[in-house]
PDB file of C-alpha atoms and ligand atoms in Angstrom:
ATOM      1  CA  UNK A   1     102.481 -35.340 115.596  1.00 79.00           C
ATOM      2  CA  UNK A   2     104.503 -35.264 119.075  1.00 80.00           C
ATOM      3  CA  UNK A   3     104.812 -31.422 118.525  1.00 83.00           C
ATOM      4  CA  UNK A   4     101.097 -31.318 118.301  1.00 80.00           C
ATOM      5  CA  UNK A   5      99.999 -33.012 120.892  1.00 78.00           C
ATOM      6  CA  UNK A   6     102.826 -31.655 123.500  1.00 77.00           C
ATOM      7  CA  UNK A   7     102.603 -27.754 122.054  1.00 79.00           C
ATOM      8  CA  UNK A   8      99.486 -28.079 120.340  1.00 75.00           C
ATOM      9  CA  UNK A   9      97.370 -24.924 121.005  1.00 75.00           C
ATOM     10  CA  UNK A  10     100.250 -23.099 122.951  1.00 79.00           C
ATOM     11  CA  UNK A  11     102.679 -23.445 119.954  1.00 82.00           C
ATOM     12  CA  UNK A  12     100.028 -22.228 117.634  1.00 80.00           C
ATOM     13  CA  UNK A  13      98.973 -19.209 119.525  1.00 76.00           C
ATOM     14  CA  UNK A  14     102.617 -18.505 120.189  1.00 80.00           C
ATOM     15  CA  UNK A  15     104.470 -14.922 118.722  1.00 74.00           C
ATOM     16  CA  UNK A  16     107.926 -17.155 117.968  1.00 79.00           C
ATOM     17  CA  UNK A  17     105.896 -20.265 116.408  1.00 82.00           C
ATOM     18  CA  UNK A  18     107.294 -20.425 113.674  1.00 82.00           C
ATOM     19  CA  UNK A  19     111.141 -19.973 115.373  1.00 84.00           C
ATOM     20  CA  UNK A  20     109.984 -22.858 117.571  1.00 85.00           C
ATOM     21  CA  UNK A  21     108.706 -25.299 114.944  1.00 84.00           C
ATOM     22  CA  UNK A  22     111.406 -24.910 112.930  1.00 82.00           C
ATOM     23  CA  UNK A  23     114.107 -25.074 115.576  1.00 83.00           C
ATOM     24  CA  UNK A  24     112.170 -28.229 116.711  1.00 84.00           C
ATOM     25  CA  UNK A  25     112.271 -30.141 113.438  1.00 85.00           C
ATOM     26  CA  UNK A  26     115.323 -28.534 112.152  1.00 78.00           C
ATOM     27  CA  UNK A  27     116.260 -31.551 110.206  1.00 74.00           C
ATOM     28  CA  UNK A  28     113.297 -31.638 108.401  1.00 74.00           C
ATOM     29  CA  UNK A  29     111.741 -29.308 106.707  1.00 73.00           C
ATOM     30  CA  UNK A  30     109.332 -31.081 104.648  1.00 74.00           C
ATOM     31  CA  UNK A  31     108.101 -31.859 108.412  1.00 81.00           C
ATOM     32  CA  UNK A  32     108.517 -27.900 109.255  1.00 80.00           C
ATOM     33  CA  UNK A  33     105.931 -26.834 106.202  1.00 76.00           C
ATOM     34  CA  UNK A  34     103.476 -29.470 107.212  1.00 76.00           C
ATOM     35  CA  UNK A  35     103.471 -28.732 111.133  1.00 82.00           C
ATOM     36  CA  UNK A  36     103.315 -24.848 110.622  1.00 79.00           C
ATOM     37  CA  UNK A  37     100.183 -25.473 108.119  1.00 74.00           C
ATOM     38  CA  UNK A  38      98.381 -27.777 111.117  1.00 76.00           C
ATOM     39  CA  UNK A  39      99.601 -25.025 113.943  1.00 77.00           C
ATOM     40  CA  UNK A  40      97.607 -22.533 111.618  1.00 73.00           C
ATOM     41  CA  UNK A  41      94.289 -24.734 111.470  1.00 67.00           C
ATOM     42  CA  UNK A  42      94.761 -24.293 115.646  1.00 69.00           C
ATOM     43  CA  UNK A  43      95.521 -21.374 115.803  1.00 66.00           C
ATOM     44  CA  UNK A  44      93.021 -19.179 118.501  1.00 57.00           C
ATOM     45  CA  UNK A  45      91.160 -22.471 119.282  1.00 44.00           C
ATOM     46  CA  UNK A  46      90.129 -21.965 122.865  1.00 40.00           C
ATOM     47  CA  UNK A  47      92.816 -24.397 124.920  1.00 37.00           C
ATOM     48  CA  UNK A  48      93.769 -25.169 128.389  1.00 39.00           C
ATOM     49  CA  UNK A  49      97.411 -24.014 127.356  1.00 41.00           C
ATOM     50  CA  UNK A  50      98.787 -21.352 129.556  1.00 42.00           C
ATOM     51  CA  UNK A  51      97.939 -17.472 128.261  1.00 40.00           C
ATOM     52  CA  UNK A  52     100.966 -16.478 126.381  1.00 41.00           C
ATOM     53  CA  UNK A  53     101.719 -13.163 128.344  1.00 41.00           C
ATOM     54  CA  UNK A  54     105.703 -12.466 126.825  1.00 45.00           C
ATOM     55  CA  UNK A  55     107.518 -13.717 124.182  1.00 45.00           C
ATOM     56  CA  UNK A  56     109.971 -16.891 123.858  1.00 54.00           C
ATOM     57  CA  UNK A  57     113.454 -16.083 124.775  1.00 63.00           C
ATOM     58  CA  UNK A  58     115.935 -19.071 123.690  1.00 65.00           C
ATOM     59  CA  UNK A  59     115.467 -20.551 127.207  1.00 67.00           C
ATOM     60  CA  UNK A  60     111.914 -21.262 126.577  1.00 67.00           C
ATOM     61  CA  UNK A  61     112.013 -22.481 122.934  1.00 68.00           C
ATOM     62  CA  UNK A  62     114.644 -24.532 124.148  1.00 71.00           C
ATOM     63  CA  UNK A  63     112.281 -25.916 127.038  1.00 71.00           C
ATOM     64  CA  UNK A  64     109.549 -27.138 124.969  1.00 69.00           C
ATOM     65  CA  UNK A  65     111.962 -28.428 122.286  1.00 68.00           C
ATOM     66  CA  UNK A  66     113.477 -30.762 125.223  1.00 69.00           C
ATOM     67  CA  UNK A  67     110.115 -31.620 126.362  1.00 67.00           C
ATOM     68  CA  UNK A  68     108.897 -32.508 122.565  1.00 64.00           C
ATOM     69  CA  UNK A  69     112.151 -34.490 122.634  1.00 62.00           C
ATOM     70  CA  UNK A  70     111.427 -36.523 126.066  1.00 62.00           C
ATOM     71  CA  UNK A  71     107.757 -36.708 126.618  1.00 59.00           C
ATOM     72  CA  UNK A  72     105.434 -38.935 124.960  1.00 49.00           C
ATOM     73  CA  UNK A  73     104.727 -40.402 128.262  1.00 52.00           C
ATOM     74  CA  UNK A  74     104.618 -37.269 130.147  1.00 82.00           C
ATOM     75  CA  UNK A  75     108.044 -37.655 131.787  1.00 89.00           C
ATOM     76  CA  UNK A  76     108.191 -34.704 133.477  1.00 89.00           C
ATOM     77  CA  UNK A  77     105.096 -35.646 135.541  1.00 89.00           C
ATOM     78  CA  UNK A  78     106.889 -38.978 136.124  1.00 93.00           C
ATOM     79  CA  UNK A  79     109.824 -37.311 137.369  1.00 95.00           C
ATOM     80  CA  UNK A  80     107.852 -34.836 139.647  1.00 95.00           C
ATOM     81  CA  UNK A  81     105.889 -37.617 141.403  1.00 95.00           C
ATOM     82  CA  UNK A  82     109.035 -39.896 141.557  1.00 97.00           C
ATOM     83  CA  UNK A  83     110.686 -37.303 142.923  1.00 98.00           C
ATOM     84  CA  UNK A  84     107.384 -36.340 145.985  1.00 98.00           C
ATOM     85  CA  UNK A  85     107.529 -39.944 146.622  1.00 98.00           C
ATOM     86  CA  UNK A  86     111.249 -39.927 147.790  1.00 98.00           C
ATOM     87  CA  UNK A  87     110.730 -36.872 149.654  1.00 98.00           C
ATOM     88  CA  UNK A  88     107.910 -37.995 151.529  1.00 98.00           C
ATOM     89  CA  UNK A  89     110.334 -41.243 152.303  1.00 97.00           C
ATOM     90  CA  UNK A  90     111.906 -40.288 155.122  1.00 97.00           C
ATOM     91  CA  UNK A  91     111.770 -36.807 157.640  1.00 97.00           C
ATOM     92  CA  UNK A  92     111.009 -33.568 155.428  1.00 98.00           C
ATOM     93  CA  UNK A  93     109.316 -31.146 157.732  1.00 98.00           C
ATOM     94  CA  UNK A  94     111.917 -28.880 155.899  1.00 98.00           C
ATOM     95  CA  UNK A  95     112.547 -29.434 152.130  1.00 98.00           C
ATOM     96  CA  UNK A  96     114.611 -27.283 149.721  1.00 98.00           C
ATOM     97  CA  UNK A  97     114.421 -27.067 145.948  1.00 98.00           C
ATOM     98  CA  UNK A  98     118.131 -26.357 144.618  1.00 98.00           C
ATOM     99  CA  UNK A  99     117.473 -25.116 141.115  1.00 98.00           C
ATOM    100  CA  UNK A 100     113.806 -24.717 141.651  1.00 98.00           C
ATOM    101  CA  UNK A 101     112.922 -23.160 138.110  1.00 96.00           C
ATOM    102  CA  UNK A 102     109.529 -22.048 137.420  1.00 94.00           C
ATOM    103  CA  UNK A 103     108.501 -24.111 140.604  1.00 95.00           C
ATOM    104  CA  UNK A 104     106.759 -27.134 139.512  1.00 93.00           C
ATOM    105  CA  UNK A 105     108.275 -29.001 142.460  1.00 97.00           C
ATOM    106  CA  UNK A 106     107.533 -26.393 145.022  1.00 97.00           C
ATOM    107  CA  UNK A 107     103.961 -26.791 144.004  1.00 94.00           C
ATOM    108  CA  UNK A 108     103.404 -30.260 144.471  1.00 95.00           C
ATOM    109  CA  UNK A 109     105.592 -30.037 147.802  1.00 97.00           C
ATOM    110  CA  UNK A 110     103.364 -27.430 149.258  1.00 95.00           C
ATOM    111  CA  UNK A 111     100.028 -29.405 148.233  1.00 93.00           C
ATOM    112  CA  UNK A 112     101.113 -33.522 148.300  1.00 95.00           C
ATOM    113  CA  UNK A 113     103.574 -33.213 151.311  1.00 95.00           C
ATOM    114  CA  UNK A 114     102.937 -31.509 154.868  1.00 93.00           C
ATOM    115  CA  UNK A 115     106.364 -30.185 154.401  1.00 97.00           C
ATOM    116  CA  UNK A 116     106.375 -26.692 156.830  1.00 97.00           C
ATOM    117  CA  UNK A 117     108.791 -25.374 155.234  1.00 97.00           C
ATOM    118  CA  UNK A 118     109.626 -25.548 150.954  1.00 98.00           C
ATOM    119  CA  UNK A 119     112.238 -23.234 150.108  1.00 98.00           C
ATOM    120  CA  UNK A 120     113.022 -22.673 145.988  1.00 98.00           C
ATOM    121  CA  UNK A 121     116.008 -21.335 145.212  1.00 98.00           C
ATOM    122  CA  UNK A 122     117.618 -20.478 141.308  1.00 97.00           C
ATOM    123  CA  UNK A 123     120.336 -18.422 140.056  1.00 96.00           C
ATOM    124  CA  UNK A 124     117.340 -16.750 137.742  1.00 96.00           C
ATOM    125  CA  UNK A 125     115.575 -13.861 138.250  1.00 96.00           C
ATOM    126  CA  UNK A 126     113.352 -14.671 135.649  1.00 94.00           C
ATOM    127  CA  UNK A 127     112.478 -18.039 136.696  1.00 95.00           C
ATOM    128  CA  UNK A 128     111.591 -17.046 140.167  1.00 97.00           C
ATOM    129  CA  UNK A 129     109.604 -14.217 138.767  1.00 96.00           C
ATOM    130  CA  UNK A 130     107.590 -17.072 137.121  1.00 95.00           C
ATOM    131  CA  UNK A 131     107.479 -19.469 139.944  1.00 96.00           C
ATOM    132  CA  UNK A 132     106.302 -16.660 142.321  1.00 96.00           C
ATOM    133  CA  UNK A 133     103.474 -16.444 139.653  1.00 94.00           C
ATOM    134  CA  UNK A 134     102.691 -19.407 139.329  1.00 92.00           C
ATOM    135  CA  UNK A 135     102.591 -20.303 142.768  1.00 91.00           C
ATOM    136  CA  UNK A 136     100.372 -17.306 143.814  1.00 92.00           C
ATOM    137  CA  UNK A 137     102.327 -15.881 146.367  1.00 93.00           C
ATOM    138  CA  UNK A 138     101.255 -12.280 146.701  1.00 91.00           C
ATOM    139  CA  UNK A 139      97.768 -13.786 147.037  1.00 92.00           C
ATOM    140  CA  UNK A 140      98.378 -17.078 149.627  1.00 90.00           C
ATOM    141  CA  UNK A 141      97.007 -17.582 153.039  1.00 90.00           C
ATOM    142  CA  UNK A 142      98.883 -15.985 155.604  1.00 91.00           C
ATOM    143  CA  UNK A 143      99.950 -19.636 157.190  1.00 90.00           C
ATOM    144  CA  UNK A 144     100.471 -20.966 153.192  1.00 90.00           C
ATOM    145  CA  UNK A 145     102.629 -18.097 152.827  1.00 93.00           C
ATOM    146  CA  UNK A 146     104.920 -18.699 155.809  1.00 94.00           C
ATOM    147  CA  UNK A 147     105.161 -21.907 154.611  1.00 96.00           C
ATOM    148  CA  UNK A 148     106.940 -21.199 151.192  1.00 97.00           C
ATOM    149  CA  UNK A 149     110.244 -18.759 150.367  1.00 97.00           C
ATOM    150  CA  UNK A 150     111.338 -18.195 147.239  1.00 97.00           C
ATOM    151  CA  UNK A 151     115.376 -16.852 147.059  1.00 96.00           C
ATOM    152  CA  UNK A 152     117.725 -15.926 144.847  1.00 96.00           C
ATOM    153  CA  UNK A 153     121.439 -17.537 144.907  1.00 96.00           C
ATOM    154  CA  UNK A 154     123.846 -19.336 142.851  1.00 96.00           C
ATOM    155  CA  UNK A 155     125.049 -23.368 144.009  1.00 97.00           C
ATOM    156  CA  UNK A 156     128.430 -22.430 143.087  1.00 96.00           C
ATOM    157  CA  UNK A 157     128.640 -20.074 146.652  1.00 96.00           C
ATOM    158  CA  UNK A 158     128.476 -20.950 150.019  1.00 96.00           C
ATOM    159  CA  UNK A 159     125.198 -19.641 151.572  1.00 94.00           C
ATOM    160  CA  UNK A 160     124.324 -20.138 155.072  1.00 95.00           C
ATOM    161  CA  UNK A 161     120.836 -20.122 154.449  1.00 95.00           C
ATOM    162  CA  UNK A 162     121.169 -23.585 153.372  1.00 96.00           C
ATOM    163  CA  UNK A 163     121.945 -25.725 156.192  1.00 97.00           C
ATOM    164  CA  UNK A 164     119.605 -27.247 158.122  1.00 96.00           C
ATOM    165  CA  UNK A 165     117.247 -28.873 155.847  1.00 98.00           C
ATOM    166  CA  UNK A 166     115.992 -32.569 156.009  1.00 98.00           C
ATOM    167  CA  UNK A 167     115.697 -32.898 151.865  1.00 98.00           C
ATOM    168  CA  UNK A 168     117.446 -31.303 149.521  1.00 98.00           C
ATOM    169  CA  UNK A 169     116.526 -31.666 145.391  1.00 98.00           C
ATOM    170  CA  UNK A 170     118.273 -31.179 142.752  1.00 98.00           C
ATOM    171  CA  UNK A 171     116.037 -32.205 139.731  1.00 98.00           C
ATOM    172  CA  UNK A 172     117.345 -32.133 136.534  1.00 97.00           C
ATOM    173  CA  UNK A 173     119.658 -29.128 137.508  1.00 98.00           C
ATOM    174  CA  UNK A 174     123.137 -30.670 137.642  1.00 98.00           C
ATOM    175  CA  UNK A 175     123.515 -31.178 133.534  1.00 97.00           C
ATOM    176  CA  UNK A 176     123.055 -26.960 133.368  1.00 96.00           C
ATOM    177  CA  UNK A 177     126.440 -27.084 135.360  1.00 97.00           C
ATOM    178  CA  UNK A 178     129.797 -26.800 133.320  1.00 96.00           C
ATOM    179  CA  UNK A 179     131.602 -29.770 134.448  1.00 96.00           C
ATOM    180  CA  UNK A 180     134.676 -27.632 136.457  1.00 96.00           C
ATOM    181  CA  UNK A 181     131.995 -26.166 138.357  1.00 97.00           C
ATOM    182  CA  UNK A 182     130.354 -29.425 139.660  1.00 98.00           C
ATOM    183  CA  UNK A 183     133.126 -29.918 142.669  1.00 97.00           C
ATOM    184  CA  UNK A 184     131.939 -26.078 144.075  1.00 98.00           C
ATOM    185  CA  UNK A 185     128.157 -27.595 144.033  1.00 98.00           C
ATOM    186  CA  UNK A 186     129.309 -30.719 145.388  1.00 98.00           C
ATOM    187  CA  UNK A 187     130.712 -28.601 148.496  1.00 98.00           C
ATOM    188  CA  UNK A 188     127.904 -26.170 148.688  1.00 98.00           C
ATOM    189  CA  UNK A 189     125.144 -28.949 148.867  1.00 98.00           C
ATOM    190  CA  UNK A 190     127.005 -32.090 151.040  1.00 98.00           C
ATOM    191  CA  UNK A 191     129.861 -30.174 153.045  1.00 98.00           C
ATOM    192  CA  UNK A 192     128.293 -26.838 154.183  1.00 98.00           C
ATOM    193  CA  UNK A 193     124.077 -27.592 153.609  1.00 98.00           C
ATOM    194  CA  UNK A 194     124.611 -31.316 154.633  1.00 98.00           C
ATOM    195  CA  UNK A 195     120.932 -31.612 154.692  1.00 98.00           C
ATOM    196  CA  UNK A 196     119.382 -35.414 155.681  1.00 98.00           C
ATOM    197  CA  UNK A 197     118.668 -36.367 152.476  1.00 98.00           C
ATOM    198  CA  UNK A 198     119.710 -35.421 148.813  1.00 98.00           C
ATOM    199  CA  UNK A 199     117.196 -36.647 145.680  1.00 98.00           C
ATOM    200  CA  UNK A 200     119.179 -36.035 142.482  1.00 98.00           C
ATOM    201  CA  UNK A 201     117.574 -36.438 139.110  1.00 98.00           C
ATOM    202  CA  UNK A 202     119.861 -36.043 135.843  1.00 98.00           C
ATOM    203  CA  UNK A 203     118.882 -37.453 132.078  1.00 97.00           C
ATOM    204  CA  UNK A 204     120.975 -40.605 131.289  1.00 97.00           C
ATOM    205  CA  UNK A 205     122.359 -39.928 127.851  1.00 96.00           C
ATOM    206  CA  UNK A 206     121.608 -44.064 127.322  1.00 96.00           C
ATOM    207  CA  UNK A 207     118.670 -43.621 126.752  1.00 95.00           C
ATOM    208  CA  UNK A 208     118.532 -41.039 123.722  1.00 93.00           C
ATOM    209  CA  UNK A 209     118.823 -43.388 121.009  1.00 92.00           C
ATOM    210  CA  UNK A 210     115.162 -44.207 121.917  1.00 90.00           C
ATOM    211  CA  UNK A 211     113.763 -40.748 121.264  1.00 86.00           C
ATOM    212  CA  UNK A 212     112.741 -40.745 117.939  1.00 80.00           C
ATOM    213  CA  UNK A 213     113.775 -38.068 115.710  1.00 77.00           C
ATOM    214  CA  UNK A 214     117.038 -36.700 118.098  1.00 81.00           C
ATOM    215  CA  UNK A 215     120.284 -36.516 116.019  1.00 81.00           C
ATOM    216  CA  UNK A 216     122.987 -39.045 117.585  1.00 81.00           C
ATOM    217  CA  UNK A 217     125.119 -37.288 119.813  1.00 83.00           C
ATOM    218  CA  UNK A 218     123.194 -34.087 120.129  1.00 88.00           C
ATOM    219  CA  UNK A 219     121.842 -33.321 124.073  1.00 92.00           C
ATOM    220  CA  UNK A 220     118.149 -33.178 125.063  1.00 88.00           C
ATOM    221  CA  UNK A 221     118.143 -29.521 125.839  1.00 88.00           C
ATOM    222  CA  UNK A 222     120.144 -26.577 124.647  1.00 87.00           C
ATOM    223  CA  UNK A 223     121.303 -25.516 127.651  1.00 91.00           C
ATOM    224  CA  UNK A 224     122.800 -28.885 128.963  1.00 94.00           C
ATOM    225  CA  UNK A 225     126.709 -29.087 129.366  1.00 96.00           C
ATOM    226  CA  UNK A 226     126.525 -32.652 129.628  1.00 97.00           C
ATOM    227  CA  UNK A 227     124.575 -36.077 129.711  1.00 97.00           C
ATOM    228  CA  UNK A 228     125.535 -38.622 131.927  1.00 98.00           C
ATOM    229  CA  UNK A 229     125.156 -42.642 131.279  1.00 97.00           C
ATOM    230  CA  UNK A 230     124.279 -44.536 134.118  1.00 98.00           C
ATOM    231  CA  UNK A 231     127.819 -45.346 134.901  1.00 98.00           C
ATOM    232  CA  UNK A 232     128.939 -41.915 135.042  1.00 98.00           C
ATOM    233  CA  UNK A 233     126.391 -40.848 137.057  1.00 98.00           C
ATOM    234  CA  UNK A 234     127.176 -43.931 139.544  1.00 98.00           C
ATOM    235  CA  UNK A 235     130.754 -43.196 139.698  1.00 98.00           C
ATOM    236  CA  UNK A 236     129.650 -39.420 140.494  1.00 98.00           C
ATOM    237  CA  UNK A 237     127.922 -40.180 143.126  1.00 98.00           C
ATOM    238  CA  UNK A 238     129.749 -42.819 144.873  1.00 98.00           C
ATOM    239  CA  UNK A 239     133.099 -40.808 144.978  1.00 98.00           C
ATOM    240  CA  UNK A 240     130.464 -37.685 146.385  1.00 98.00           C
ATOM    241  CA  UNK A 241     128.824 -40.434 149.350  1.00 98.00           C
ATOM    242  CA  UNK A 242     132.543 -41.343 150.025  1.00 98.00           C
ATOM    243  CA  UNK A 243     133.912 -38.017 150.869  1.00 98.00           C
ATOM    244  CA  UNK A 244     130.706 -36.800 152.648  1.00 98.00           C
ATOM    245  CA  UNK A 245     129.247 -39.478 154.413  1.00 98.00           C
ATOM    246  CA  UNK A 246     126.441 -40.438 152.887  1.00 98.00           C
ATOM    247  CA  UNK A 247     125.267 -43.254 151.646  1.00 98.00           C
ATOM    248  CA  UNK A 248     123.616 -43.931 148.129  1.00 98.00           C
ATOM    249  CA  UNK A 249     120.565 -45.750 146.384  1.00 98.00           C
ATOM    250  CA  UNK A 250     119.597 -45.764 142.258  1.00 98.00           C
ATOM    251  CA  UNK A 251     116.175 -45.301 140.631  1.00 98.00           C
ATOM    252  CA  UNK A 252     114.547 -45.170 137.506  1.00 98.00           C
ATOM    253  CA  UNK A 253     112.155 -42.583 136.605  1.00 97.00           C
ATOM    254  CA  UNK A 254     110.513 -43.939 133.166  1.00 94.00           C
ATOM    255  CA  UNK A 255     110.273 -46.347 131.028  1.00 91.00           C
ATOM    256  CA  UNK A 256     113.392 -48.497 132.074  1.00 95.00           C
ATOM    257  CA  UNK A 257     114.736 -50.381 129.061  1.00 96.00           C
ATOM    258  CA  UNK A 258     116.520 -53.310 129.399  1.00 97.00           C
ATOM    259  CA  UNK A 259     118.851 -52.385 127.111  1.00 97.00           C
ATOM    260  CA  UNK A 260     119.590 -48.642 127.310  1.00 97.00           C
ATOM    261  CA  UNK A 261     117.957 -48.325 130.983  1.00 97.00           C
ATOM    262  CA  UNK A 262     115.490 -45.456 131.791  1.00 97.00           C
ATOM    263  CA  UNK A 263     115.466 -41.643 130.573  1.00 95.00           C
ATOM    264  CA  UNK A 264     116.194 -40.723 133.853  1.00 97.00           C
ATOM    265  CA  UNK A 265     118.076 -41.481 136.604  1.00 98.00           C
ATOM    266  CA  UNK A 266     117.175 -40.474 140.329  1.00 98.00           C
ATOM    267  CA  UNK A 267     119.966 -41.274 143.176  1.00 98.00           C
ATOM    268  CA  UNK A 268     118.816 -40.655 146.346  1.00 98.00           C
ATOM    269  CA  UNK A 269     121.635 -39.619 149.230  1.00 98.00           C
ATOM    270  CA  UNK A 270     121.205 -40.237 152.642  1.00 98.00           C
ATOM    271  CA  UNK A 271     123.741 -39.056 155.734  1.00 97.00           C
TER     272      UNK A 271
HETATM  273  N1  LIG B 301     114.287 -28.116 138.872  1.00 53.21           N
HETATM  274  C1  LIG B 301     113.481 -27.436 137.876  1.00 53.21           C
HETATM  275  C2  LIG B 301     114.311 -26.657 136.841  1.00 53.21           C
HETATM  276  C3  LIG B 301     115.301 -27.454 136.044  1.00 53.21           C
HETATM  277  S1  LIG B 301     116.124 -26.450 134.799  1.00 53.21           S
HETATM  278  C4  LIG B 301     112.549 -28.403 137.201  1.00 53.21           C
HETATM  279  O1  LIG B 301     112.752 -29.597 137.282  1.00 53.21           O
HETATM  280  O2  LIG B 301     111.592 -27.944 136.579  1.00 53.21           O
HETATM  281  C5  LIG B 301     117.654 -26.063 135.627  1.00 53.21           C
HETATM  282  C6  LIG B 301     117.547 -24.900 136.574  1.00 53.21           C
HETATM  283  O3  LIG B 301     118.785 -24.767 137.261  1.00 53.21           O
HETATM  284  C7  LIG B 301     117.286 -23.564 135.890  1.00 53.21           C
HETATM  285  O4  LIG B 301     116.167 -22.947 136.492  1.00 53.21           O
HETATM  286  C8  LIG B 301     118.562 -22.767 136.149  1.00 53.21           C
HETATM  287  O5  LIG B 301     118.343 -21.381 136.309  1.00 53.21           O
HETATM  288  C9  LIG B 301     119.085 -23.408 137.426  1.00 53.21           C
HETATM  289  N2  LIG B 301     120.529 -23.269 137.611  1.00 53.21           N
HETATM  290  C10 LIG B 301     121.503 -23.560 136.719  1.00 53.21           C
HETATM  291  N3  LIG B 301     122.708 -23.297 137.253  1.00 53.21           N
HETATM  292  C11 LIG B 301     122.499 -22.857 138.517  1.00 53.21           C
HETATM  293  C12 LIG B 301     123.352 -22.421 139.577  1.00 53.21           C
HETATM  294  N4  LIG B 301     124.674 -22.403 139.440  1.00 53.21           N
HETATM  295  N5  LIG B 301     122.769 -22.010 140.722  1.00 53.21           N
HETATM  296  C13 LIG B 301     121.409 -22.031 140.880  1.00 53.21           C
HETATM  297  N6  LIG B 301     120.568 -22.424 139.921  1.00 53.21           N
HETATM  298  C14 LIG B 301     121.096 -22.825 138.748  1.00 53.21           C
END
């Protein structure tokens, strides 16, 4: 049912369906056989869903997996306006998206915020390809245009480019980071960029045992190198305030259980 209603017509019209459904309910495949007959039955039904214009690579298969794990609620839509509201917080004539992805962010910064200046920037070309896309750049007003860059780079280097801003993002990027590597972002984002304000968004691993149908231990997306719990994430960013001057707040984004807390966690930096 949730791979219905998330993937639903875009699943069923997709080249790799089957690869997706049964990666997605790989421990099941009684459920596999009956959610491949129901994708059939959709099949070519005219949908809202996005065209599909290339084929799956891992990356994307693993995308909607994560978001078939997570989103019942629509928590990526949670996240995205948790994440606006923060921004618009405080100063953010200049804002820039550190792992900006296909761009959903940029989007919403360009239309919900009067931000003059939204820079995206990703280690993939591919992703930028899409967010370029998606955001109708070759095709934008001259003064939307100016507004919005798009750049290629890596958080792990040093890059000029960066300093500067009031707000700096980094939604749901720093779990794609191999641990070792986190102390090179750490010094690329708060001791060369130093920008005003940092909004960091990261899954808290807490909260898994509430999706239903995710194998204990296993992480919500492929690609993650790690999960944090709340704790972790605290201690994280407290020792990262402490050696850069900044000083940190804590929100939920989601459904915050009492128990296990929310699905994920937003810490907000300010210098
Ligand atoms: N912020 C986006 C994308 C999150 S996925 C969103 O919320 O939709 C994580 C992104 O981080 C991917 O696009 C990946 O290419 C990027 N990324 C991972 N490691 C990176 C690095 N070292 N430098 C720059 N981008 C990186």
């Amino acid at each position: 049912d949730r791979l219905l209603r998330r993937g639903g017509a875009w699943v069923a019209n997709h080249p790799k369906r089957d690869l997706i459904t049964r990666r997605y309910l790989a421990h099941d495949r009684g459920l596999q056989s009956d959610a491949l007959e129901r994708l059939a039955l959709l099949e070519d039904r005219p949908s809202g869903a996005d065209p599909v214009d290339e084929p799956a690579d891992e990356d994307e298969i693993a995308d909607v997996a994560e978001s078939a794990v997570e989103d019942p609620i629509s928590l990526n839509e949670q996240r995205m306006a948790a994440v606006v509201a923060e921004v618009q917080r405080g100063s953010h004539r200049s804002v820039v998206d550190l792992g900006c992805g296909e761009g959903r962010l940029l989007g919403r910064l360009l239309r919900e915020t009067g931000a003059e200046r939204v820079v995206g920037i990703d280690v993939s070309h591919r992703s930028l390809a899409i967010a370029a896309r998606r955001r109708h750049l070759d095709t934008m007003a001259p003064r939307q245009r100016d507004r919005i860059e798009l750049r290629q780079g890596g958080l792990t280097y040093v890059d000029p480019a960066l300093r500067g801003f009031d707000v700096a993002c980094l939604v749901e990027v720093i779990e794609h980071i191999e641990p070792w590597r986190l102390d090179a972002v750490e010094h690329v984002v708060f001791a060369e960029a130093q920008p005003g304000r940092v909004v960091v968004t990261t899954p808290n691993i807490e909260h898994n045992v509430r999706f239903a149908g995710m194998d204990p231990g296993r992480l919500r997306h492929a690609d993650h190198r790690f999960e944090w719990s709340r704790a972790e994430f605290a201690t994280w960013c407290e020792a990262v305030a402490d050696r850069h001057g900044y000083a940190v707040t804590y929100a939920a984004i989601g459904d915050d259980d009492p128990e296990v807390g929310p699905p994920t966690q937003m810490a907000v930096f300010a210098r």
